[in-house]
Coordinates of N, CA, C and O in Angstrom, one line a residue:
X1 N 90.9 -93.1 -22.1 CA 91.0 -91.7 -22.3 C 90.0 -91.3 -23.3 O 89.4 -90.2 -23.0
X2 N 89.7 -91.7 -24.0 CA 88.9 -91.7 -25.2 C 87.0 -91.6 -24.5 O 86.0 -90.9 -24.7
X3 N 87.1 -92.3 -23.9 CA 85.8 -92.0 -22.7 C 85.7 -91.0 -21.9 O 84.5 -90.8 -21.5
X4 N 86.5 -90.1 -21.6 CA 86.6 -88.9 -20.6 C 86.5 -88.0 -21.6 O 85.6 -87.2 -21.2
X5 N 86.9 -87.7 -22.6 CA 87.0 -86.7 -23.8 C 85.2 -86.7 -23.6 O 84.4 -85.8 -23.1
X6 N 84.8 -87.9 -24.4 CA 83.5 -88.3 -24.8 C 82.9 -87.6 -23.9 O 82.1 -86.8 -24.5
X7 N 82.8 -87.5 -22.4 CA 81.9 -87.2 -21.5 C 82.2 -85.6 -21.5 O 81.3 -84.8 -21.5
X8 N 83.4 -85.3 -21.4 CA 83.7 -83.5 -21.4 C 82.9 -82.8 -22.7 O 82.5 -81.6 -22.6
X9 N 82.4 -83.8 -24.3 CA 81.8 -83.0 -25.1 C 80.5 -82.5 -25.1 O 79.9 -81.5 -25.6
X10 N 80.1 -84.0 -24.0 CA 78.4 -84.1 -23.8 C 78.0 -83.0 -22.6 O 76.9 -82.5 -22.3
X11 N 79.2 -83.0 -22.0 CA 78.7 -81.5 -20.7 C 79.0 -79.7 -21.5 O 78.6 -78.6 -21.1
X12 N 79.6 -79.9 -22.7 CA 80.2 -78.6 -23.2 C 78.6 -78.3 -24.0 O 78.1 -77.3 -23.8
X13 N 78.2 -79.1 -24.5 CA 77.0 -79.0 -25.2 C 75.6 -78.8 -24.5 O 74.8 -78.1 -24.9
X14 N 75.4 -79.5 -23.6 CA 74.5 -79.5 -22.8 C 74.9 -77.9 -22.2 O 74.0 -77.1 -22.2
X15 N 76.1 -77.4 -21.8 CA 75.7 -76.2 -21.2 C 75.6 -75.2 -22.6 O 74.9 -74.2 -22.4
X16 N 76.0 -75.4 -23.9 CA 75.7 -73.8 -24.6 C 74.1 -74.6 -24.9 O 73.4 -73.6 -24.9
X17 N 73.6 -75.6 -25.1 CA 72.2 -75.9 -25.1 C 71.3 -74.7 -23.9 O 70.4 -73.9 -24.1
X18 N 71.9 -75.1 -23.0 CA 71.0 -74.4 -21.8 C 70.9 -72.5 -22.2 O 70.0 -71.6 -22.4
X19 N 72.3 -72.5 -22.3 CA 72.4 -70.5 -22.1 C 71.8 -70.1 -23.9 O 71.5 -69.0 -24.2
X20 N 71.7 -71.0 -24.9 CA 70.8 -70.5 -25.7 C 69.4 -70.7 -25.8 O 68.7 -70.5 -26.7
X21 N 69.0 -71.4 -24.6 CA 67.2 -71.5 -24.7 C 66.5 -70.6 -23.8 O 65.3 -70.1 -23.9
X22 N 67.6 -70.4 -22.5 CA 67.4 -69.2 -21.6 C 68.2 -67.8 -22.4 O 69.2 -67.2 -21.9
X23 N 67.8 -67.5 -23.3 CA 68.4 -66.4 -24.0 C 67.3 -65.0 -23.5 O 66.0 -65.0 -23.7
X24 N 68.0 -63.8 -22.8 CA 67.2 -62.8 -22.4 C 66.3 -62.4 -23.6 O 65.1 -62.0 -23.4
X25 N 67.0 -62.6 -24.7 CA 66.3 -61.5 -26.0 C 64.8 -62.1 -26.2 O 64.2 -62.0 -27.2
X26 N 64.5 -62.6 -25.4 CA 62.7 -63.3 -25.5 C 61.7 -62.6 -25.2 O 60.5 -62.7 -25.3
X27 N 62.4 -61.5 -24.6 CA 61.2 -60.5 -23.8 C 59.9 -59.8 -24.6 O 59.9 -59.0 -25.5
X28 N 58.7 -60.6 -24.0 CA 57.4 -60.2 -25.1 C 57.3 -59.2 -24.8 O 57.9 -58.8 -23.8
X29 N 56.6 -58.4 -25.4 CA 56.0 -56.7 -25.1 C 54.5 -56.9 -24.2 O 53.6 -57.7 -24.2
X30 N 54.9 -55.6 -23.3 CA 53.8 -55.7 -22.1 C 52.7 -55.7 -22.7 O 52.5 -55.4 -23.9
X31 N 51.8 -56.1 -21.6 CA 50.1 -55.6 -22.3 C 49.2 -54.4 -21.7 O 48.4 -54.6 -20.7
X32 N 49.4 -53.6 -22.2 CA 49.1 -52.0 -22.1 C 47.2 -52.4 -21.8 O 46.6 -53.2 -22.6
X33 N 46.6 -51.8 -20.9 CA 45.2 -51.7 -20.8 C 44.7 -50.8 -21.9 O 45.5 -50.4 -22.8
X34 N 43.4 -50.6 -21.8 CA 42.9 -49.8 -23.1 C 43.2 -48.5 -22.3 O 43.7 -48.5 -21.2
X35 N 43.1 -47.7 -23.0 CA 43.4 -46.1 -22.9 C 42.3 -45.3 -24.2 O 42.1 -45.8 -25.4
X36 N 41.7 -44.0 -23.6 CA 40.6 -43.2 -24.5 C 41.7 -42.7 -25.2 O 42.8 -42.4 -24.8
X37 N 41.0 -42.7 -26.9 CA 41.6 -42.2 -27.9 C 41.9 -40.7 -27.8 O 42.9 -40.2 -28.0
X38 N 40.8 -40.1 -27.4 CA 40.9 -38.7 -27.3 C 40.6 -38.4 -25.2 O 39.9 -39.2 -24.6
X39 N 41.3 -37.6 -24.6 CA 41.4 -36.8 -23.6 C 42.5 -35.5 -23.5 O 43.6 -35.2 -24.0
X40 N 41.6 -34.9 -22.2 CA 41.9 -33.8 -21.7 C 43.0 -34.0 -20.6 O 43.6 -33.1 -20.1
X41 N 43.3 -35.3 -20.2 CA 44.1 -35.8 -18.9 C 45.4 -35.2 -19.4 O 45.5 -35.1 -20.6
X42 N 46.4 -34.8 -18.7 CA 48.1 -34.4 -18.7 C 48.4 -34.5 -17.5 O 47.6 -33.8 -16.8
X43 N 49.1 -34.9 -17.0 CA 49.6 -36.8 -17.4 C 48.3 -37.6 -17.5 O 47.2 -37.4 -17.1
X44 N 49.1 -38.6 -18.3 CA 47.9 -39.4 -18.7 C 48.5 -40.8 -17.9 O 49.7 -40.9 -18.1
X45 N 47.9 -41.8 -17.1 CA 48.4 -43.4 -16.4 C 47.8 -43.9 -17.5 O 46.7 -43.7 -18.0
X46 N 48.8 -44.9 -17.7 CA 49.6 -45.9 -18.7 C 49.4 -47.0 -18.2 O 50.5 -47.3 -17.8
X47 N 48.3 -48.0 -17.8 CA 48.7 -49.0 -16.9 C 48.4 -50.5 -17.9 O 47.8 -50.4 -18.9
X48 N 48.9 -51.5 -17.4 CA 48.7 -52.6 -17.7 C 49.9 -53.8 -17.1 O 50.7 -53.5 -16.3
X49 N 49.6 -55.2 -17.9 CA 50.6 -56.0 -16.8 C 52.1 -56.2 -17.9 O 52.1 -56.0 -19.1
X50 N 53.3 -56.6 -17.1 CA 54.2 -57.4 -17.9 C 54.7 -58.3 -17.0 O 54.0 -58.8 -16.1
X51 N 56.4 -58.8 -17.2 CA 57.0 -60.0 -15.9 C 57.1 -59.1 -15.0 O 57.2 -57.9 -15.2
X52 N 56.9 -59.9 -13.7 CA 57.4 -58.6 -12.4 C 58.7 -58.0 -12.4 O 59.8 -58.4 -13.0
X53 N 58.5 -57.1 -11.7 CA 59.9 -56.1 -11.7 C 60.1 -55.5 -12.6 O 60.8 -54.5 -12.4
X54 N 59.7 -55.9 -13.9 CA 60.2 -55.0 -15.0 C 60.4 -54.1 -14.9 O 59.9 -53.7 -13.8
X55 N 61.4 -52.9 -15.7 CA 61.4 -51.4 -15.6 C 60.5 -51.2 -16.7 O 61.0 -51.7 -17.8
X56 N 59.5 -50.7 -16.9 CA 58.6 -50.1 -18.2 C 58.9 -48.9 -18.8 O 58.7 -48.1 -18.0
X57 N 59.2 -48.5 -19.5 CA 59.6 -47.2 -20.3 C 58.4 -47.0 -21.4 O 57.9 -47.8 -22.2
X58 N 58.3 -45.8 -21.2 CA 56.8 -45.2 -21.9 C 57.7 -44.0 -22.8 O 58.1 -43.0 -22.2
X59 N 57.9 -44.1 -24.1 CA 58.3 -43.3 -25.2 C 57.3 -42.6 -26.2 O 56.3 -43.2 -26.6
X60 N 57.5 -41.4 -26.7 CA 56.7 -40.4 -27.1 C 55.5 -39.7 -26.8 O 54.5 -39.5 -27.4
X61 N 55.9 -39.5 -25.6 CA 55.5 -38.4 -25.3 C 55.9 -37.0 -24.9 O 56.5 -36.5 -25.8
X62 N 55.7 -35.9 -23.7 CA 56.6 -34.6 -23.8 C 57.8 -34.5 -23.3 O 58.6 -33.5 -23.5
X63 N 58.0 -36.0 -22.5 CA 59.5 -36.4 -22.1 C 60.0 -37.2 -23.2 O 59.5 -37.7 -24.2
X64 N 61.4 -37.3 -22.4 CA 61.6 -38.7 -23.6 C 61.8 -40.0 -23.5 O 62.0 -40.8 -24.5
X65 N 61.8 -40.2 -22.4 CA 61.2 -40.9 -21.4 C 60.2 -41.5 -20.5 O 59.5 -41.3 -21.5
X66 N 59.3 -42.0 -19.6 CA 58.8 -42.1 -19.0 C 59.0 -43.7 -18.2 O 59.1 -44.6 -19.0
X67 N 59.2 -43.9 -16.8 CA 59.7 -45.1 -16.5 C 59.3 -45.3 -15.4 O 59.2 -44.4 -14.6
X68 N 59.0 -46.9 -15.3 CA 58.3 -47.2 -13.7 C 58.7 -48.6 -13.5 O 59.1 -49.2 -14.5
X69 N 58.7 -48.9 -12.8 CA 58.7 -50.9 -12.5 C 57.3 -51.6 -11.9 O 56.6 -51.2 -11.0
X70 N 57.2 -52.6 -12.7 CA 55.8 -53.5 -12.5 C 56.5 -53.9 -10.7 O 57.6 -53.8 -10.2
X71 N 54.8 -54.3 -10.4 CA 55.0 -55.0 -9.4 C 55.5 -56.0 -9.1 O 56.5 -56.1 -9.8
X72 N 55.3 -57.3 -8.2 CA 55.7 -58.1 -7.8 C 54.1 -59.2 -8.8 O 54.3 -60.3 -9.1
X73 N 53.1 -58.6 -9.0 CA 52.3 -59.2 -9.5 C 52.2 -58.9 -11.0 O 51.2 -59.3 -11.6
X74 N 53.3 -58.0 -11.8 CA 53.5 -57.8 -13.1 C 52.6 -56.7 -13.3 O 52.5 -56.4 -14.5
X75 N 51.7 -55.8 -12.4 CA 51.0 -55.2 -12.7 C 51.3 -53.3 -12.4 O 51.3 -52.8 -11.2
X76 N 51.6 -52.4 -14.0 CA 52.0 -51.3 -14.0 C 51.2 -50.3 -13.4 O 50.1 -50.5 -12.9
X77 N 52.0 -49.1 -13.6 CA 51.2 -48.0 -13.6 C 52.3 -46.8 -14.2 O 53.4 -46.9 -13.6
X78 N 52.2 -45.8 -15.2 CA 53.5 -45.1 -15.3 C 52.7 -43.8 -15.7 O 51.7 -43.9 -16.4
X79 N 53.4 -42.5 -15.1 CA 52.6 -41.5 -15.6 C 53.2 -40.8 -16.5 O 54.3 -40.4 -16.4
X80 N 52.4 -40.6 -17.7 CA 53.2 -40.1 -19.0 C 52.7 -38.5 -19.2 O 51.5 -38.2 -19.4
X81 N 53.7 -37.7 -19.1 CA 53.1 -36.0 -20.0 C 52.9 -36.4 -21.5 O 53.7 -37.1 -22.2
X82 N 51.9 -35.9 -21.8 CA 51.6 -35.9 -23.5 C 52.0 -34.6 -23.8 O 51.9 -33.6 -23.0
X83 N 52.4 -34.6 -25.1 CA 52.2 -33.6 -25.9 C 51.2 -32.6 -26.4 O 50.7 -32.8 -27.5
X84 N 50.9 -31.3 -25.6 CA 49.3 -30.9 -25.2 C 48.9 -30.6 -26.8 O 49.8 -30.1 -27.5
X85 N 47.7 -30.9 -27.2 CA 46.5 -30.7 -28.5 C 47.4 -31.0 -29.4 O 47.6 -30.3 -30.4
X86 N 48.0 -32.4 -29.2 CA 48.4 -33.3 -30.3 C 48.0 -34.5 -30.5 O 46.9 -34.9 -30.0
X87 N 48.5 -35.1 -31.0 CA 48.1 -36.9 -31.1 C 49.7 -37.2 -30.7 O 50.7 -36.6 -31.1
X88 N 49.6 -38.6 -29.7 CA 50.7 -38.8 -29.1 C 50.7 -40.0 -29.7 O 49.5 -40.3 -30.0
X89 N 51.7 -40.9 -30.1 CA 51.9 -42.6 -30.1 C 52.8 -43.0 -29.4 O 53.8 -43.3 -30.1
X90 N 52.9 -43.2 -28.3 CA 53.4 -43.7 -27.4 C 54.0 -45.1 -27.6 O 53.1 -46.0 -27.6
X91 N 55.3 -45.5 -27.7 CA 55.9 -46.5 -27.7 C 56.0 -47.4 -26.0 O 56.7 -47.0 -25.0
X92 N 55.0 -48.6 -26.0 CA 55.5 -49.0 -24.4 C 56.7 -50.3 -24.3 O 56.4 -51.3 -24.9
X93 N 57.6 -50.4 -23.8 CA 58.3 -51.7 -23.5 C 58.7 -51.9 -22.6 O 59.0 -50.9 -22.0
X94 N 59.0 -52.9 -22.2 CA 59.7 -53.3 -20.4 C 60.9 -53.7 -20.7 O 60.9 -54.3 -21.8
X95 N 62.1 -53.7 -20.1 CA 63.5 -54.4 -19.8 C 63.3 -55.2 -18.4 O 62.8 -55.0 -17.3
X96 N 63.9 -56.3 -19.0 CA 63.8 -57.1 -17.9 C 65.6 -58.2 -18.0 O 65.8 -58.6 -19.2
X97 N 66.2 -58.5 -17.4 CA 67.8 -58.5 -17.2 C 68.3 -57.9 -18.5 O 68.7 -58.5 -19.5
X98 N 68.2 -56.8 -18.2 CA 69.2 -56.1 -19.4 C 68.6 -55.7 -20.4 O 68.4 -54.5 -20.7
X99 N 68.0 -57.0 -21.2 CA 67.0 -57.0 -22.9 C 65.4 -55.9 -22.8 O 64.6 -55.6 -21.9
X100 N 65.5 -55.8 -23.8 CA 64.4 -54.9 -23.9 C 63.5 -55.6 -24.9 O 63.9 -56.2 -25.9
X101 N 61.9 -55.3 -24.4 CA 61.0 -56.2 -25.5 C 61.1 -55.3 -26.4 O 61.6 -54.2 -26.4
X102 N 60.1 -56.2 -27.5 CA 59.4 -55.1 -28.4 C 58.1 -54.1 -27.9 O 57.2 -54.4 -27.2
X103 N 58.3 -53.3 -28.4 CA 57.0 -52.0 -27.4 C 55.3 -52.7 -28.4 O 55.0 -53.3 -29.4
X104 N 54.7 -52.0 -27.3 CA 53.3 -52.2 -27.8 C 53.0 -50.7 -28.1 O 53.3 -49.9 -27.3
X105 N 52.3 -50.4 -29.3 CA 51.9 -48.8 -29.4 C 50.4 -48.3 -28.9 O 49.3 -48.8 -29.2
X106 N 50.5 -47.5 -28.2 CA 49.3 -46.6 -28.2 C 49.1 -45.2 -28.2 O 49.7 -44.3 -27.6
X107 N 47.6 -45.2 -29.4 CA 47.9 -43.7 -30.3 C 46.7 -42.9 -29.2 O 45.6 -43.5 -29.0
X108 N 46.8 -41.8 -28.5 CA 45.6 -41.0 -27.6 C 46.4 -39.7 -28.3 O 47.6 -39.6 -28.6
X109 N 45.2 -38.8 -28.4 CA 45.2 -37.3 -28.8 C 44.8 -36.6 -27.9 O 43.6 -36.7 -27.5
X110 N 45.6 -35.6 -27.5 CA 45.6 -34.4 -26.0 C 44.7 -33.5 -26.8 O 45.0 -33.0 -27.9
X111 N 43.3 -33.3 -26.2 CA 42.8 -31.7 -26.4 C 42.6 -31.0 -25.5 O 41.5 -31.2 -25.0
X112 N 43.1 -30.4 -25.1 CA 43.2 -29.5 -24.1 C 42.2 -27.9 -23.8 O 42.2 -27.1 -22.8
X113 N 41.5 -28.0 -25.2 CA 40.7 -26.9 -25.2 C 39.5 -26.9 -25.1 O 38.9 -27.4 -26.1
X114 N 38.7 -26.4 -23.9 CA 37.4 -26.5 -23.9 C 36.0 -26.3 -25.0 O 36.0 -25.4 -25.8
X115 N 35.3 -26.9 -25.0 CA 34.2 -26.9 -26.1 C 33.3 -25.6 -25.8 O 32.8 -25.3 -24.7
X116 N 33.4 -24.9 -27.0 CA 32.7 -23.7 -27.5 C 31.3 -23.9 -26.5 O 30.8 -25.0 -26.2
X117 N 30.7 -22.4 -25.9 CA 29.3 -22.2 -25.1 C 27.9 -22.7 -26.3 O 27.6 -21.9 -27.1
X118 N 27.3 -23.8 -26.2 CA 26.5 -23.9 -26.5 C 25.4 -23.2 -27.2 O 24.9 -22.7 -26.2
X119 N 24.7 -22.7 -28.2 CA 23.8 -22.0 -28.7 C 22.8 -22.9 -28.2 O 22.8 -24.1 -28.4
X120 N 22.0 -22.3 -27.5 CA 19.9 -23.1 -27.0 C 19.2 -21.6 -27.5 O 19.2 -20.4 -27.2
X121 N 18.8 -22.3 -28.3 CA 16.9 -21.8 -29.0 C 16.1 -21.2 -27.1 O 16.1 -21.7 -26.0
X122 N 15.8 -20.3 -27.5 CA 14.8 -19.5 -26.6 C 14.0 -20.5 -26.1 O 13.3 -21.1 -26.9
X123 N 14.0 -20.8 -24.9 CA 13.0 -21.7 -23.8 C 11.7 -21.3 -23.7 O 11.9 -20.3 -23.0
X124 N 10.4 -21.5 -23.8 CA 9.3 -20.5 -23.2 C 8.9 -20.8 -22.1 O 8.7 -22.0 -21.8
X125 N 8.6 -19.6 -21.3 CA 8.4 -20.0 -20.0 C 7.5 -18.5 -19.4 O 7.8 -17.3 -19.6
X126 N 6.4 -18.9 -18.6 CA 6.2 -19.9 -18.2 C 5.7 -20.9 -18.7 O 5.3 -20.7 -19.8
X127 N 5.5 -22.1 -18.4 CA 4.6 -23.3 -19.1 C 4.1 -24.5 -18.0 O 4.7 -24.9 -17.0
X128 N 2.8 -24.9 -18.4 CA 2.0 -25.4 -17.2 C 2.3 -27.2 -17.5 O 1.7 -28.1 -17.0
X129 N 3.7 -27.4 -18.7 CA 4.2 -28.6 -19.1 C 5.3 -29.0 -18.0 O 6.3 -28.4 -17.6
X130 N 4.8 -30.4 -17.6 CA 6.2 -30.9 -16.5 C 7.2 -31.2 -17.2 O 8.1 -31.6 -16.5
X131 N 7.6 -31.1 -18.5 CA 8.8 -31.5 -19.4 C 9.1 -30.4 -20.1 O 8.3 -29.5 -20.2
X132 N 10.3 -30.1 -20.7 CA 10.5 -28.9 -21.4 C 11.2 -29.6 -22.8 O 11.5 -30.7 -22.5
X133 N 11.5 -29.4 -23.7 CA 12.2 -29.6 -25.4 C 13.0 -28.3 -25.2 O 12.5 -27.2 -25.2
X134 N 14.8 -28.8 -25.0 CA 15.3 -27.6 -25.2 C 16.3 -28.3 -26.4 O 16.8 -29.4 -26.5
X135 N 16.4 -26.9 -27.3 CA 17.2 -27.1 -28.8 C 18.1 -26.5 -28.9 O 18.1 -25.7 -28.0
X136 N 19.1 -26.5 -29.6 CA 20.0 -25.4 -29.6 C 21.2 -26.3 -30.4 O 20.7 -27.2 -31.0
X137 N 22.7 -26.0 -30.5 CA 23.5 -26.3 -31.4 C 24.3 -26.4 -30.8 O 24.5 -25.3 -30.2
X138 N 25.7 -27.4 -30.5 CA 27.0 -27.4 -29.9 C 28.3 -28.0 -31.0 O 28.3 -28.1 -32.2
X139 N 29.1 -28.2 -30.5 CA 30.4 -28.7 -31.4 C 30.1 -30.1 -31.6 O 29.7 -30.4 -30.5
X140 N 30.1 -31.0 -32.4 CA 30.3 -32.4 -32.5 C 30.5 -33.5 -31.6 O 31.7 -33.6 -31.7
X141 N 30.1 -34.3 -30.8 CA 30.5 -35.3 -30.2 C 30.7 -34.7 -28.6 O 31.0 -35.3 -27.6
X142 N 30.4 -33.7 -28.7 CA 30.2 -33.0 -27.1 C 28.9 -33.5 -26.2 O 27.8 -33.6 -26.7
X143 N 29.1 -33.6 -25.3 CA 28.2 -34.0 -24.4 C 27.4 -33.0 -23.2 O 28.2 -32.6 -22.3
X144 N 26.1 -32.6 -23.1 CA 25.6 -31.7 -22.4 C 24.7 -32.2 -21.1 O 24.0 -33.2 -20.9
X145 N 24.9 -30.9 -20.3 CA 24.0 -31.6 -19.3 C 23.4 -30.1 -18.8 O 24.1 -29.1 -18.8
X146 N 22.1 -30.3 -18.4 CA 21.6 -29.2 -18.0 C 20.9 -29.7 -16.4 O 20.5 -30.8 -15.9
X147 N 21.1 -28.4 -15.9 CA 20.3 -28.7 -14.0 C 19.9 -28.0 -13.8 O 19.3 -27.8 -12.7

């Protein structure tokens, strides 16, 4: 009798061994691709990989919510409304049986307003030069193109 006990302890253990190493609460936080600090995009895609199937939930932005499921290759896509001509920090995390990871953050700022009409300095023309130097003055960090 004393032998059968013995063997019922070593199977009672061996199983809470198993269900606490397979414990859901392990869920790492997805890995979010890069995303531009600053755009004009609304909605903005959110992509990157986690485990497959996950449900992804995309937090702070103009919902309160946002939610998608990774592929079969762990690989996202979720479309988020930002918060227009703010800075958003978007909390990302996936659930996967039930548990929820910890989120990964990412900070992008909505500007929504187009950049002020350029000031250019008087061109002279005509001129018998195949090149022209044109000058003038715009907002910061704006980018121009002339045709």
């Amino acid at each position: 009798m004393q032998l059968r006990i013995s063997r019922t302890l070593v199977l009672l253990i061996a199983i809470t061994q198993s269900v606490a190493c397979g414990s859901p609460s392990e869920v790492a936080a997805p890995s979010v691709d890069p995303v531009p600090d600053l755009t004009n995009e609304n909605p903005l895609v959110i992509s990157g990989s986690s485990e497959a199937q996950a449900t992804i939930q995309v937090r702070g932005g103009a919902d309160a919510i946002a939610e998608g499921v990774s592929g079969s290759d762990g690989r996202f896509s979720v479309s988020v409304s930002l918060r227009p001509d703010s800075e958003n920090n978007l909390l990302v995390s996936q659930v996967v049986g039930g548990a929820e990871s910890p989120s990964a953050m990412v900070r992008v700022t909505h500007d929504g307003t187009a950049p002020a009409i350029p000031d250019v300095d008087r061109v002279v023309t005509p001129t018998r030069r195949t090149t022209q130097t044109v000058r003038g003055s715009t907002e910061a960090g704006a980018t121009l193109s002339i045709t």
